[in-house]
Every structure is written in structure tokens, then in C-alpha cells.
GROMACS .gro file of C-alpha atoms in nm:
model
  494
    1MET     CA    1  -0.737   1.220   2.078
    2ALA     CA    2  -0.836   0.958   2.340
    3GLU     CA    3  -0.537   0.795   2.493
    4PRO     CA    4  -0.423   0.445   2.454
    5ARG     CA    5  -0.582   0.233   2.725
    6GLY     CA    6  -0.412  -0.017   2.930
    7ASP     CA    7  -0.100  -0.180   3.015
    8PRO     CA    8   0.120  -0.062   2.761
    9HIS     CA    9   0.340  -0.407   2.716
   10ARG     CA   10   0.007  -0.574   2.616
   11THR     CA   11  -0.072  -0.796   2.344
   12THR     CA   12  -0.339  -1.012   2.183
   13GLY     CA   13  -0.052  -1.263   2.074
   14SER     CA   14   0.254  -1.473   2.238
   15THR     CA   15   0.377  -1.302   2.583
   16LEU     CA   16   0.751  -1.530   2.545
   17LEU     CA   17   0.917  -1.166   2.426
   18HIS     CA   18   0.747  -1.012   2.774
   19PRO     CA   19   1.085  -0.958   2.962
   20LEU     CA   20   1.216  -0.789   2.664
   21SER     CA   21   0.968  -0.562   2.603
   22ALA     CA   22   0.929  -0.446   2.995
   23LEU     CA   23   1.335  -0.394   2.919
   24LEU     CA   24   1.318  -0.154   2.670
   25GLY     CA   25   1.019  -0.024   2.768
   26ILE     CA   26   0.840  -0.083   2.413
   27PRO     CA   27   0.482  -0.226   2.363
   28LEU     CA   28   0.502  -0.603   2.343
   29ASP     CA   29   0.298  -0.605   1.987
   30GLN     CA   30   0.560  -0.418   1.878
   31ILE     CA   31   0.839  -0.649   1.980
   32ASN     CA   32   0.621  -0.992   1.871
   33PHE     CA   33   0.599  -0.795   1.489
   34VAL     CA   34   0.932  -0.679   1.455
   35ALA     CA   35   1.072  -1.016   1.589
   36CYS     CA   36   0.858  -1.224   1.367
   37GLN     CA   37   0.972  -1.016   1.063
   38LEU     CA   38   1.332  -1.116   1.177
   39PHE     CA   39   1.286  -1.456   1.200
   40ALA     CA   40   1.097  -1.416   0.882
   41LEU     CA   41   1.415  -1.271   0.710
   42LEU     CA   42   1.654  -1.563   0.832
   43ALA     CA   43   1.318  -1.792   0.699
   44ALA     CA   44   1.355  -1.635   0.422
   45PHE     CA   45   1.742  -1.679   0.286
   46TRP     CA   46   1.744  -2.040   0.437
   47PHE     CA   47   1.370  -2.087   0.202
   48ARG     CA   48   1.573  -1.919  -0.092
   49ILE     CA   49   1.918  -2.138  -0.019
   50CYS     CA   50   1.789  -2.484   0.085
   51LEU     CA   51   1.453  -2.474  -0.040
   52GLY     CA   52   1.473  -2.316  -0.383
   53PRO     CA   53   1.315  -2.469  -0.686
   54GLY     CA   54   1.572  -2.682  -0.743
   55HIS     CA   55   1.606  -2.825  -0.432
   56ALA     CA   56   1.223  -2.901  -0.368
   57SER     CA   57   0.899  -2.931  -0.562
   58SER     CA   58   0.635  -2.671  -0.527
   59ALA     CA   59   0.431  -2.849  -0.321
   60VAL     CA   60   0.677  -2.854  -0.047
   61ARG     CA   61   0.788  -2.458  -0.136
   62HIS     CA   62   0.385  -2.382  -0.072
   63ALA     CA   63   0.348  -2.595   0.219
   64PHE     CA   64   0.630  -2.450   0.422
   65ALA     CA   65   0.550  -2.100   0.335
   66THR     CA   66   0.201  -2.178   0.435
   67LEU     CA   67   0.276  -2.343   0.766
   68PHE     CA   68   0.541  -2.098   0.873
   69GLY     CA   69   0.315  -1.788   0.795
   70ILE     CA   70  -0.010  -1.966   1.012
   71TYR     CA   71   0.257  -1.964   1.297
   72PHE     CA   72   0.383  -1.635   1.286
   73ALA     CA   73   0.001  -1.514   1.270
   74VAL     CA   74  -0.111  -1.726   1.599
   75PHE     CA   75   0.221  -1.559   1.769
   76CYS     CA   76   0.186  -1.224   1.685
   77PHE     CA   77  -0.223  -1.224   1.705
   78GLY     CA   78  -0.329  -1.480   1.938
   79TRP     CA   79  -0.682  -1.626   1.887
   80TYR     CA   80  -0.791  -1.347   1.709
   81SER     CA   81  -0.620  -1.468   1.401
   82ILE     CA   82  -0.888  -1.667   1.371
   83HIS     CA   83  -1.026  -1.355   1.124
   84LEU     CA   84  -0.749  -1.411   0.867
   85PHE     CA   85  -0.852  -1.782   0.876
   86VAL     CA   86  -1.242  -1.795   0.839
   87LEU     CA   87  -1.192  -1.529   0.591
   88VAL     CA   88  -0.976  -1.693   0.384
   89MET     CA   89  -1.171  -2.040   0.392
   90MET     CA   90  -1.517  -1.868   0.282
   91ASN     CA   91  -1.374  -1.697  -0.048
   92TYR     CA   92  -1.194  -2.023  -0.092
   93GLY     CA   93  -1.592  -2.174  -0.084
   94ILE     CA   94  -1.685  -1.817  -0.283
   95MET     CA   95  -1.395  -1.880  -0.541
   96ASN     CA   96  -1.510  -2.274  -0.614
   97ILE     CA   97  -1.897  -2.194  -0.626
   98ALA     CA   98  -1.964  -1.840  -0.747
   99SER     CA   99  -2.019  -1.802  -1.115
  100ILE     CA  100  -1.732  -1.684  -1.312
  101PRO     CA  101  -1.944  -1.362  -1.408
  102ASN     CA  102  -1.980  -1.264  -1.030
  103ILE     CA  103  -1.694  -1.412  -0.866
  104HIS     CA  104  -1.547  -1.111  -0.829
  105ARG     CA  105  -1.830  -0.893  -0.686
  106TYR     CA  106  -1.939  -1.169  -0.412
  107SER     CA  107  -1.539  -1.167  -0.340
  108PHE     CA  108  -1.526  -0.814  -0.268
  109VAL     CA  109  -1.833  -0.761  -0.116
  110VAL     CA  110  -1.766  -1.069   0.141
  111ALA     CA  111  -1.362  -0.998   0.218
  112MET     CA  112  -1.492  -0.589   0.231
  113GLY     CA  113  -1.793  -0.697   0.431
  114TYR     CA  114  -1.590  -0.922   0.686
  115LEU     CA  115  -1.286  -0.635   0.748
  116THR     CA  116  -1.508  -0.381   0.769
  117LEU     CA  117  -1.700  -0.542   1.003
  118CYS     CA  118  -1.371  -0.659   1.220
  119HIS     CA  119  -1.319  -0.290   1.136
  120ILE     CA  120  -1.615  -0.175   1.394
  121SER     CA  121  -1.529  -0.430   1.665
  122ARG     CA  122  -1.199  -0.253   1.692
  123ILE     CA  123  -1.385   0.059   1.807
  124TYR     CA  124  -1.533  -0.154   2.081
  125ILE     CA  125  -1.233  -0.356   2.220
  126PHE     CA  126  -1.017  -0.128   2.165
  127HIS     CA  127  -1.164   0.221   2.205
  128TYR     CA  128  -0.974   0.466   1.977
  129GLY     CA  129  -0.589   0.339   2.159
  130ILE     CA  130  -0.541   0.076   1.945
  131LEU     CA  131  -0.318  -0.145   1.945
  132THR     CA  132  -0.018  -0.052   1.676
  133THR     CA  133   0.042  -0.398   1.531
  134ASP     CA  134  -0.322  -0.587   1.601
  135PHE     CA  135  -0.462  -0.848   1.334
  136SER     CA  136  -0.675  -0.615   1.111
  137GLY     CA  137  -0.302  -0.530   0.970
  138PRO     CA  138  -0.260  -0.887   0.840
  139LEU     CA  139  -0.674  -0.865   0.769
  140MET     CA  140  -0.645  -0.547   0.519
  141ILE     CA  141  -0.344  -0.698   0.316
  142ILE     CA  142  -0.529  -1.071   0.301
  143THR     CA  143  -0.861  -0.827   0.144
  144GLN     CA  144  -0.632  -0.702  -0.046
  145LYS     CA  145  -0.530  -1.039  -0.239
  146ILE     CA  146  -0.853  -1.223  -0.202
  147THR     CA  147  -1.014  -0.917  -0.430
  148THR     CA  148  -0.710  -0.920  -0.665
  149LEU     CA  149  -0.703  -1.269  -0.690
  150ALA     CA  150  -1.077  -1.276  -0.804
  151CYS     CA  151  -1.087  -0.991  -1.031
  152GLN     CA  152  -0.778  -1.143  -1.259
  153LEU     CA  153  -0.974  -1.485  -1.223
  154HIS     CA  154  -1.231  -1.311  -1.339
  155ASP     CA  155  -1.022  -1.189  -1.652
  156GLY     CA  156  -0.896  -1.484  -1.706
  157ILE     CA  157  -1.219  -1.751  -1.750
  158GLY     CA  158  -1.477  -1.468  -1.812
  159ARG     CA  159  -1.342  -1.202  -2.057
  160GLN     CA  160  -1.215  -1.247  -2.365
  161ALA     CA  161  -0.862  -1.099  -2.398
  162GLU     CA  162  -1.013  -0.783  -2.660
  163GLU     CA  163  -1.197  -0.659  -2.343
  164LEU     CA  164  -0.908  -0.623  -2.106
  165THR     CA  165  -0.600  -0.406  -2.107
  166ALA     CA  166  -0.243  -0.508  -2.143
  167GLU     CA  167  -0.209  -0.543  -1.785
  168GLN     CA  168  -0.513  -0.740  -1.695
  169ASN     CA  169  -0.442  -0.978  -2.015
  170ARG     CA  170  -0.124  -0.990  -1.884
  171LEU     CA  171  -0.233  -1.094  -1.454
  172ALA     CA  172  -0.538  -1.307  -1.596
  173VAL     CA  173  -0.529  -1.620  -1.428
  174LYS     CA  174  -0.678  -1.885  -1.675
  175THR     CA  175  -0.774  -2.174  -1.382
  176ARG     CA  176  -0.911  -2.190  -1.023
  177PRO     CA  177  -0.611  -2.259  -0.737
  178SER     CA  178  -0.599  -2.553  -0.570
  179LEU     CA  179  -0.650  -2.520  -0.203
  180LEU     CA  180  -0.249  -2.556  -0.134
  181GLU     CA  181  -0.227  -2.324  -0.381
  182TYR     CA  182  -0.483  -2.031  -0.266
  183LEU     CA  183  -0.303  -2.092   0.100
  184SER     CA  184  -0.001  -2.040   0.010
  185TYR     CA  185  -0.062  -1.667  -0.156
  186LEU     CA  186  -0.279  -1.559   0.119
  187LEU     CA  187  -0.080  -1.673   0.420
  188ASN     CA  188   0.263  -1.680   0.300
  189PHE     CA  189   0.519  -1.605   0.628
  190MET     CA  190   0.677  -1.370   0.383
  191SER     CA  191   0.364  -1.126   0.363
  192ILE     CA  192   0.153  -1.243   0.626
  193ILE     CA  193   0.267  -1.019   0.841
  194ALA     CA  194   0.332  -0.693   0.691
  195GLY     CA  195   0.239  -0.745   0.313
  196PRO     CA  196   0.300  -0.655   0.061
  197CYS     CA  197  -0.060  -0.782  -0.156
  198SER     CA  198   0.153  -0.880  -0.466
  199ASN     CA  199  -0.032  -1.091  -0.788
  200TYR     CA  200  -0.118  -1.448  -0.800
  201LYS     CA  201   0.100  -1.517  -1.090
  202ASP     CA  202   0.381  -1.377  -0.990
  203TYR     CA  203   0.354  -1.575  -0.707
  204ILE     CA  204   0.333  -1.895  -0.839
  205ALA     CA  205   0.570  -1.785  -1.134
  206PHE     CA  206   0.811  -1.730  -0.786
  207ILE     CA  207   0.712  -2.052  -0.632
  208GLU     CA  208   0.785  -2.281  -0.889
  209GLY     CA  209   1.112  -2.147  -0.979
  210ARG     CA  210   1.021  -1.925  -1.276
  211HIS     CA  211   1.018  -1.587  -1.131
  212VAL     CA  212   1.335  -1.470  -1.235
  213HIS     CA  213   1.365  -1.653  -1.532
  214MET     CA  214   1.090  -1.486  -1.692
  215LYS     CA  215   1.204  -1.132  -1.621
  216LEU     CA  216   1.543  -1.190  -1.803
  217LEU     CA  217   1.409  -1.316  -2.105
  218GLU     CA  218   1.270  -0.983  -2.169
  219VAL     CA  219   1.622  -0.932  -2.250
  220ASN     CA  220   1.879  -1.022  -2.538
  221TRP     CA  221   2.217  -1.081  -2.284
  222LYS     CA  222   2.392  -1.221  -2.616
  223GLN     CA  223   2.393  -0.818  -2.732
  224LYS     CA  224   2.482  -0.758  -2.348
  225GLY     CA  225   2.814  -1.043  -2.403
  226TYR     CA  226   2.643  -1.346  -2.181
  227ASP     CA  227   2.675  -1.701  -2.314
  228ARG     CA  228   2.438  -1.777  -2.094
  229LEU     CA  229   2.121  -1.594  -1.803
  230PRO     CA  230   2.278  -1.466  -1.530
  231ASP     CA  231   2.169  -1.543  -1.187
  232PRO     CA  232   2.095  -1.268  -1.004
  233SER     CA  233   2.127  -1.243  -0.637
  234PRO     CA  234   1.898  -1.019  -0.460
  235THR     CA  235   2.167  -1.027  -0.115
  236GLY     CA  236   2.272  -0.647  -0.215
  237ALA     CA  237   1.894  -0.532  -0.289
  238VAL     CA  238   1.841  -0.701   0.084
  239MET     CA  239   2.114  -0.530   0.274
  240TYR     CA  240   2.035  -0.221   0.105
  241LYS     CA  241   1.661  -0.214   0.174
  242LEU     CA  242   1.801  -0.372   0.578
  243CYS     CA  243   2.010  -0.041   0.640
  244ILE     CA  244   1.722   0.212   0.566
  245THR     CA  245   1.483  -0.019   0.765
  246LEU     CA  246   1.792   0.013   1.048
  247VAL     CA  247   1.808   0.417   0.989
  248SER     CA  248   1.422   0.431   0.990
  249LEU     CA  249   1.434   0.255   1.343
  250VAL     CA  250   1.656   0.516   1.498
  251LEU     CA  251   1.458   0.776   1.315
  252PHE     CA  252   1.100   0.639   1.435
  253LEU     CA  253   1.306   0.623   1.849
  254THR     CA  254   1.412   0.939   1.855
  255LEU     CA  255   1.198   1.207   1.561
  256THR     CA  256   0.839   1.014   1.641
  257LYS     CA  257   0.834   1.025   2.005
  258ASN     CA  258   0.966   1.367   1.992
  259PHE     CA  259   0.742   1.523   1.773
  260PRO     CA  260   0.365   1.420   1.830
  261VAL     CA  261   0.155   1.523   1.557
  262THR     CA  262  -0.134   1.564   1.915
  263TYR     CA  263   0.050   1.884   1.994
  264ILE     CA  264  -0.020   2.051   1.676
  265ILE     CA  265  -0.425   2.063   1.818
  266ASP     CA  266  -0.263   2.162   2.176
  267ASN     CA  267  -0.478   2.493   2.296
  268GLU     CA  268  -0.160   2.632   2.463
  269PHE     CA  269   0.068   2.588   2.126
  270LEU     CA  270  -0.242   2.722   1.892
  271GLU     CA  271  -0.272   3.039   2.089
  272LYS     CA  272   0.131   3.121   2.097
  273THR     CA  273   0.203   3.036   1.703
  274SER     CA  274   0.111   3.242   1.396
  275PHE     CA  275  -0.070   3.042   1.073
  276LEU     CA  276   0.291   2.998   0.944
  277SER     CA  277   0.442   2.847   1.240
  278ARG     CA  278   0.168   2.559   1.223
  279LEU     CA  279   0.201   2.509   0.885
  280GLY     CA  280   0.608   2.458   0.925
  281TYR     CA  281   0.497   2.257   1.264
  282LEU     CA  282   0.286   2.057   1.067
  283TYR     CA  283   0.572   1.995   0.799
  284VAL     CA  284   0.746   1.841   1.078
  285VAL     CA  285   0.565   1.645   1.247
  286THR     CA  286   0.469   1.512   0.956
  287GLN     CA  287   0.797   1.399   0.876
  288ALA     CA  288   0.837   1.267   1.212
  289ALA     CA  289   0.595   1.032   1.155
  290LYS     CA  290   0.692   0.836   0.876
  291PRO     CA  291   0.974   0.672   0.949
  292LYS     CA  292   0.754   0.384   1.163
  293TYR     CA  293   0.610   0.321   0.748
  294TYR     CA  294   0.960   0.326   0.597
  295PHE     CA  295   1.059   0.064   0.851
  296ALA     CA  296   0.778  -0.177   0.818
  297TRP     CA  297   0.746  -0.178   0.480
  298MET     CA  298   1.181  -0.160   0.389
  299LEU     CA  299   1.182  -0.494   0.674
  300ALA     CA  300   0.842  -0.679   0.449
  301ASP     CA  301   1.083  -0.631   0.120
  302ALA     CA  302   1.365  -0.740   0.251
  303VAL     CA  303   1.167  -1.038   0.372
  304ASN     CA  304   1.006  -1.118   0.003
  305ASN     CA  305   1.370  -1.044  -0.171
  306ALA     CA  306   1.591  -1.240   0.094
  307ALA     CA  307   1.301  -1.593  -0.037
  308GLY     CA  308   1.398  -1.476  -0.380
  309TYR     CA  309   1.074  -1.288  -0.442
  310GLY     CA  310   1.046  -0.939  -0.606
  311PHE     CA  311   1.236  -0.937  -0.916
  312SER     CA  312   1.147  -0.688  -1.164
  313GLY     CA  313   1.393  -0.665  -1.431
  314VAL     CA  314   1.693  -0.489  -1.553
  315ASP     CA  315   1.683  -0.105  -1.591
  316GLU     CA  316   1.849   0.072  -1.861
  317ARG     CA  317   2.227   0.070  -1.709
  318GLY     CA  318   2.210  -0.301  -1.673
  319VAL     CA  319   2.115  -0.330  -1.263
  320PHE     CA  320   1.895  -0.583  -1.182
  321ARG     CA  321   1.634  -0.397  -0.991
  322TRP     CA  322   1.444  -0.579  -0.692
  323ASP     CA  323   1.142  -0.332  -0.663
  324LEU     CA  324   0.858  -0.574  -0.785
  325LEU     CA  325   0.676  -0.569  -0.384
  326SER     CA  326   0.808  -0.268  -0.323
  327ASN     CA  327   0.580  -0.070  -0.089
  328LEU     CA  328   0.785   0.317  -0.145
  329ASN     CA  329   1.027   0.522  -0.307
  330ILE     CA  330   1.142   0.787  -0.050
  331TRP     CA  331   1.348   0.976  -0.316
  332ASN     CA  332   1.007   1.052  -0.548
  333ILE     CA  333   0.799   1.059  -0.189
  334GLU     CA  334   1.057   1.396  -0.040
  335THR     CA  335   1.091   1.545  -0.411
  336ALA     CA  336   0.735   1.502  -0.502
  337THR     CA  337   0.595   1.783  -0.708
  338SER     CA  338   0.240   1.667  -0.758
  339PHE     CA  339  -0.017   1.519  -0.497
  340LYS     CA  340  -0.028   1.228  -0.781
  341MET     CA  341   0.319   1.197  -0.792
  342TYR     CA  342   0.359   1.199  -0.416
  343ILE     CA  343   0.036   0.948  -0.371
  344GLU     CA  344   0.198   0.678  -0.696
  345ASN     CA  345   0.519   0.662  -0.481
  346TRP     CA  346   0.367   0.588  -0.126
  347ASN     CA  347   0.216   0.278  -0.082
  348ILE     CA  348   0.228   0.133  -0.416
  349GLN     CA  349   0.113  -0.213  -0.370
  350THR     CA  350  -0.165  -0.050  -0.201
  351ALA     CA  351  -0.222   0.231  -0.480
  352ALA     CA  352  -0.164  -0.055  -0.768
  353TRP     CA  353  -0.484  -0.257  -0.609
  354LEU     CA  354  -0.686   0.007  -0.586
  355LYS     CA  355  -0.605   0.049  -0.926
  356ARG     CA  356  -0.673  -0.242  -1.035
  357VAL     CA  357  -1.012  -0.382  -0.832
  358CYS     CA  358  -1.187  -0.004  -0.848
  359TYR     CA  359  -1.035   0.255  -1.016
  360ASP     CA  360  -0.997   0.069  -1.368
  361ARG     CA  361  -1.345  -0.091  -1.326
  362ALA     CA  362  -1.555   0.175  -1.188
  363PRO     CA  363  -1.782   0.310  -1.447
  364TRP     CA  364  -1.866   0.632  -1.302
  365TYR     CA  365  -1.606   0.875  -1.071
  366PRO     CA  366  -1.332   0.665  -1.060
  367THR     CA  367  -1.140   0.936  -0.846
  368ALA     CA  368  -1.407   0.952  -0.642
  369LEU     CA  369  -1.495   0.549  -0.623
  370THR     CA  370  -1.150   0.483  -0.565
  371PHE     CA  371  -1.077   0.713  -0.235
  372ILE     CA  372  -1.357   0.630  -0.110
  373LEU     CA  373  -1.295   0.214  -0.108
  374SER     CA  374  -0.967   0.363   0.048
  375ALA     CA  375  -1.092   0.521   0.371
  376LEU     CA  376  -1.315   0.184   0.362
  377TRP     CA  377  -1.030  -0.007   0.343
  378HIS     CA  378  -0.792   0.169   0.621
  379GLY     CA  379  -1.121   0.140   0.859
  380ILE     CA  380  -1.439   0.356   0.984
  381TYR     CA  381  -1.269   0.593   1.235
  382PRO     CA  382  -1.332   0.915   1.070
  383GLY     CA  383  -1.002   1.079   1.069
  384TYR     CA  384  -0.994   0.864   0.775
  385TYR     CA  385  -1.278   0.978   0.576
  386PHE     CA  386  -1.157   1.386   0.620
  387THR     CA  387  -0.799   1.229   0.475
  388PHE     CA  388  -0.972   1.102   0.197
  389LEU     CA  389  -1.242   1.341   0.134
  390THR     CA  390  -1.008   1.601   0.154
  391GLY     CA  391  -0.754   1.429  -0.050
  392ILE     CA  392  -1.027   1.384  -0.330
  393LEU     CA  393  -1.059   1.742  -0.360
  394ILE     CA  394  -0.683   1.881  -0.295
  395THR     CA  395  -0.613   1.566  -0.606
  396LEU     CA  396  -0.865   1.728  -0.825
  397ALA     CA  397  -0.773   2.070  -0.775
  398ALA     CA  398  -0.385   1.997  -0.888
  399ARG     CA  399  -0.481   1.808  -1.173
  400ALA     CA  400  -0.699   2.106  -1.247
  401VAL     CA  401  -0.396   2.309  -1.215
  402ARG     CA  402  -0.104   2.094  -1.361
  403ASN     CA  403  -0.300   2.050  -1.707
  404ASN     CA  404  -0.362   2.425  -1.725
  405CYS     CA  405  -0.069   2.581  -1.607
  406ARG     CA  406   0.237   2.372  -1.659
  407HIS     CA  407   0.280   2.446  -2.013
  408TYR     CA  408   0.329   2.775  -1.922
  409PHE     CA  409   0.690   2.700  -1.714
  410LEU     CA  410   0.867   2.487  -1.956
  411ALA     CA  411   1.041   2.744  -2.199
  412SER     CA  412   1.330   2.778  -1.949
  413VAL     CA  413   1.493   2.619  -1.746
  414PRO     CA  414   1.473   2.879  -1.513
  415LEU     CA  415   1.113   2.876  -1.513
  416LYS     CA  416   1.074   2.511  -1.484
  417VAL     CA  417   1.323   2.534  -1.184
  418ALA     CA  418   1.087   2.748  -1.058
  419TYR     CA  419   0.733   2.563  -1.116
  420ASP     CA  420   0.909   2.273  -0.949
  421VAL     CA  421   1.036   2.441  -0.626
  422VAL     CA  422   0.667   2.620  -0.588
  423THR     CA  423   0.469   2.296  -0.653
  424TRP     CA  424   0.725   2.100  -0.407
  425ALA     CA  425   0.680   2.332  -0.159
  426VAL     CA  426   0.245   2.317  -0.225
  427THR     CA  427   0.221   1.959  -0.299
  428GLN     CA  428   0.440   1.880   0.113
  429LEU     CA  429   0.224   2.085   0.282
  430ALA     CA  430  -0.112   1.994   0.098
  431VAL     CA  431  -0.001   1.601   0.239
  432CYS     CA  432   0.067   1.749   0.567
  433TYR     CA  433  -0.288   1.931   0.551
  434THR     CA  434  -0.469   1.619   0.459
  435VAL     CA  435  -0.265   1.336   0.626
  436ALA     CA  436  -0.336   1.522   0.978
  437PRO     CA  437  -0.663   1.394   1.047
  438PHE     CA  438  -0.588   1.031   0.958
  439VAL     CA  439  -0.313   1.058   1.242
  440MET     CA  440  -0.593   1.213   1.481
  441LEU     CA  441  -0.883   0.960   1.376
  442ALA     CA  442  -1.187   1.127   1.603
  443VAL     CA  443  -1.399   1.417   1.480
  444GLU     CA  444  -1.304   1.656   1.696
  445PRO     CA  445  -0.964   1.699   1.701
  446ALA     CA  446  -0.994   1.694   1.300
  447ILE     CA  447  -1.221   1.947   1.290
  448LYS     CA  448  -1.002   2.130   1.560
  449PHE     CA  449  -0.697   2.123   1.347
  450TYR     CA  450  -0.839   2.208   1.032
  451LYS     CA  451  -0.988   2.541   1.186
  452SER     CA  452  -0.694   2.613   1.322
  453MET     CA  453  -0.549   2.573   0.935
  454TYR     CA  454  -0.859   2.862   0.826
  455PHE     CA  455  -0.960   2.522   0.591
  456HIS     CA  456  -0.709   2.713   0.391
  457MET     CA  457  -0.657   2.435   0.152
  458HIS     CA  458  -1.027   2.365   0.091
  459ILE     CA  459  -1.092   2.684   0.004
  460LEU     CA  460  -0.795   2.733  -0.274
  461SER     CA  461  -0.926   2.386  -0.409
  462ILE     CA  462  -1.266   2.498  -0.439
  463LEU     CA  463  -1.187   2.801  -0.585
  464VAL     CA  464  -0.902   2.638  -0.827
  465LEU     CA  465  -1.221   2.440  -0.926
  466LEU     CA  466  -1.445   2.707  -1.011
  467VAL     CA  467  -1.193   2.922  -1.203
  468LEU     CA  468  -1.004   2.665  -1.380
  469PRO     CA  469  -1.132   2.451  -1.652
  470VAL     CA  470  -1.170   2.057  -1.593
  471ARG     CA  471  -1.062   1.870  -1.868
  472PRO     CA  472  -1.218   1.544  -1.802
  473GLN     CA  473  -0.988   1.277  -1.864
  474ALA     CA  474  -1.014   0.945  -2.182
  475HIS     CA  475  -1.255   0.690  -2.002
  476SER     CA  476  -1.096   0.441  -2.238
  477VAL     CA  477  -0.859   0.319  -2.037
  478ARG     CA  478  -1.103   0.276  -1.771
  479ARG     CA  479  -1.325   0.083  -1.909
  480PRO     CA  480  -1.156  -0.085  -2.188
  481GLN     CA  481  -1.462  -0.380  -2.167
  482ASN     CA  482  -1.747  -0.203  -2.371
  483GLN     CA  483  -1.467   0.012  -2.600
  484VAL     CA  484  -1.237  -0.119  -2.753
  485MET     CA  485  -1.380  -0.121  -3.114
  486GLN     CA  486  -1.575   0.214  -2.980
  487ASN     CA  487  -1.240   0.325  -3.001
  488SER     CA  488  -1.106   0.208  -3.272
  489VAL     CA  489  -1.350   0.365  -3.502
  490LYS     CA  490  -1.328   0.690  -3.330
  491ASN     CA  491  -0.946   0.700  -3.419
  492LYS     CA  492  -0.980   0.611  -3.759
  493ASP     CA  493  -1.289   0.876  -3.806
  494LYS     CA  494  -1.003   1.163  -3.650
   0.00000   0.00000   0.00000
């Protein structure tokens, strides 16, 4: 893998914090990222308290969120932030000019096309030695939001309610947004730097002060002894997430740098270690690589919650939940007993985006197309495609094993525990095996890695698919628009 080039303290954005970067020995682009997110956290508290729906109009809240978001983008990425604004305005034109039957197609092609061109340019600009936090990250989030809004606008105006799934019907947008609403949704300071992607209707409800109220109305509070609706505060959730953020930062500064993933393809390491030792070290370096993602996503979630955004309702114990925008569930990730469970709890909002714009709408091979779109969205580095193509194979094999074998182990508690232990170990190692090329980026180290692992997961997955019958999934969930009546007739005939 090529080493990063140039000054470790370089950045495409502001150099105001260069002295702090030099003092701490941390790249300036990372310092700018953290500084913006911490400032956004403070601004979010102020936004909720002083510019809440009871103190300011929706227009003022939209304008503040947009202007601060633009400032953060320019501070972090300098003139490269113009890519964000160009893509936003191009798609605003499409949204207002394109016909409703095609609005989601045109928006998708333009947004993904522009993102891909920027990904290509990064190879020539940064030559694999990419900055940890460059302009492509916000561009990827904006691409998600543009395509999400376009699909939901198409659902709301261009399709009949009976053609939609329950989720599509709930999220459908019935009118085109104004320019201010559009800019606020895409460029607000809470998500411009690290996301996550959210649904347009949820965001507008938050700005207009309906966000929490709508969720609370889903519960019968009189039965719980309340005379009026409670007023849930996000402070506890924010503090909890900031604690996890702090722990993740400490782990990143200690573990991550001491266990580099490139060591698993070091010639001396490969010559001296056995296959099982390589598997063990692979698990360790993968664990060591996670804290930076935990840090960024938890901090982004805390920022949104501090502003009063992200309330998802009340759980069965009556506890207020602030996980509407959460991007990961650490416990479920670390205890996942299936590849599917792991994926569903990692980068949750991106998985939701892929489901809404691709999986639920793909006429053929939804799993394969979703993995391909995910790879294309992440970038054009070959390592990404090694990861996602391998992911397709392992997902299909894991599904076949689960469908054909799991029920045999549910008869007794010891069998179930044994099954869970084995599937946990296999899942964790399968994920490590799959994502290693994602970090390595280039072709040569990815192939070298898989050779050192004897392509064992590829071989096992192919054997599973050849031996075990693969049960086709129900297609009506993904394509309700042409099959609602057909499914109704089929169900009556059964």
C-alpha cells in the first residue's frame, strides 16, 4: 500500500489550528474535523435552547443551520467545498425541472456521477495517500440525501399510495421543498461534516418543532399516569454518547497506531506466523481499526441529539430513545452471530439509504446491486470492490447456512448456545476477512492478503452455495408497486 505523501500537517481547509496540530502531532485535517464537530456540539445546544421552535421561526432555524453548515465546510475543506455547493445546486435544478416520473433517476445519475468523478480526481490529487477527512466525506452524505429526497418525492407525487410499502408511504414527500428548506436539509451544520443521512420529512418536522411531539403521540400517556405529554431531554443521551466518543478517541490514539493493518501482509510476518496466528492478528487489527469510526459516528449522533434531533420514541420500559440517527450499535456489532446482523448494525444510516434507494427498488438481483452501489458510493479504489464482491458471496453463503441449518440447533439451550458461539466466531472472522482490502485500497496488497489466507472464505462460501439449497426470497417486499394486487390474489388462492 502506498504511503501518504507530503506534509503530515497539510489540509485543504483552514490553517488556523496548525500550531495545535504541530503541538499534538496530529494531522491538521483531523484537528479541523474534531474542532468543527466540537463547535457544532456547542452550537447545537445553543440552537435547541435559544433558537428552539418556541423562540424562532422555521425560516430563522433553517437559515442558521444552513449558514453555519456552509462555514464549517469552508473551514474544513477550503475551496474544495465548492464541490458540495455545485452538486447541491445542480440537483436543485433537476428537482424543479425534471418530470416527477424521472426525478429520482436523473437525481441519482447526476449525484452518483458527480461523486464518482470526484472520487476519480482524488486518486490523481492524493495518489492513495488520501487525507483522513477530505471533501469526499460530506459529498457522500449529500449524495445520500439528494437521492433519498428524490426517491421520496417521486413516491409522494408520482406514485399511488397502494403502490408503496408502509415505510415508503410514511416517508413520501408530497410537495417540492423551497430553496431554503432544500439547502438546510443538505447543508445544515449538524450533519455537513460527518452526517448522518436522515429523511427529509423527519428533518422538516424537527425544524418546525413537530419531531418529538409526533413520536410522543404514538404512546397512550394517560395509561402511564401522565396528565400531559412529557418533555424528553436529550442531555442524558448526549452525555452517554460523548463518553463513548471519549473512550473511542483514547483507543484510537493508543491501539490503532500500534496495530497497523498493513502488518498482516508484511513478508517477515507471513514467513514467521502460522495460518491460525494470522487469523488471530487479523481479528486484533480489525478491532483496533474500529475506534475511529465509533468516535466519528458517536460524536455526529451527539451533535444532532444536542440540537434536539434524533428522538425515536419510547421503548418497552418507558425509556426515551434518541437513536433515530444512530449510525451503529456497538453491542450488536461485537456480539453479532450472522453477517447480516453485523451489517445491519454497522453504518446503519448508510444501510438504510441503500435499502431505500436500491434494494427496495431493484427489479433484479437486489443483494448484488446493493453491494455494487455501496462500493461505487465509497469510491473507486480497487480494495473497496474486493470487499463488496466478497461480501456478496459471504452474505449469500451465510444466508444459505442459516436457512438450512439453524432450526436444528433450537431444540435445546446447550445446542443453541453452541450454535451462537460458533456463528459468532465465524461471523467476526468473516467480517475481518472481508474488510481487510477495504483498508488496503490497492490491488496488490489485497491479493497478497487473500493469498496469505488461502482464499479460505471464498472457497468455503462457494462450497456452501454448491451444496446447500438456496431459498429464493420473497420479491413482493422489494417490488410492491406492481405486485400488491397479485400478492393479494395469490394469498387468497393459498
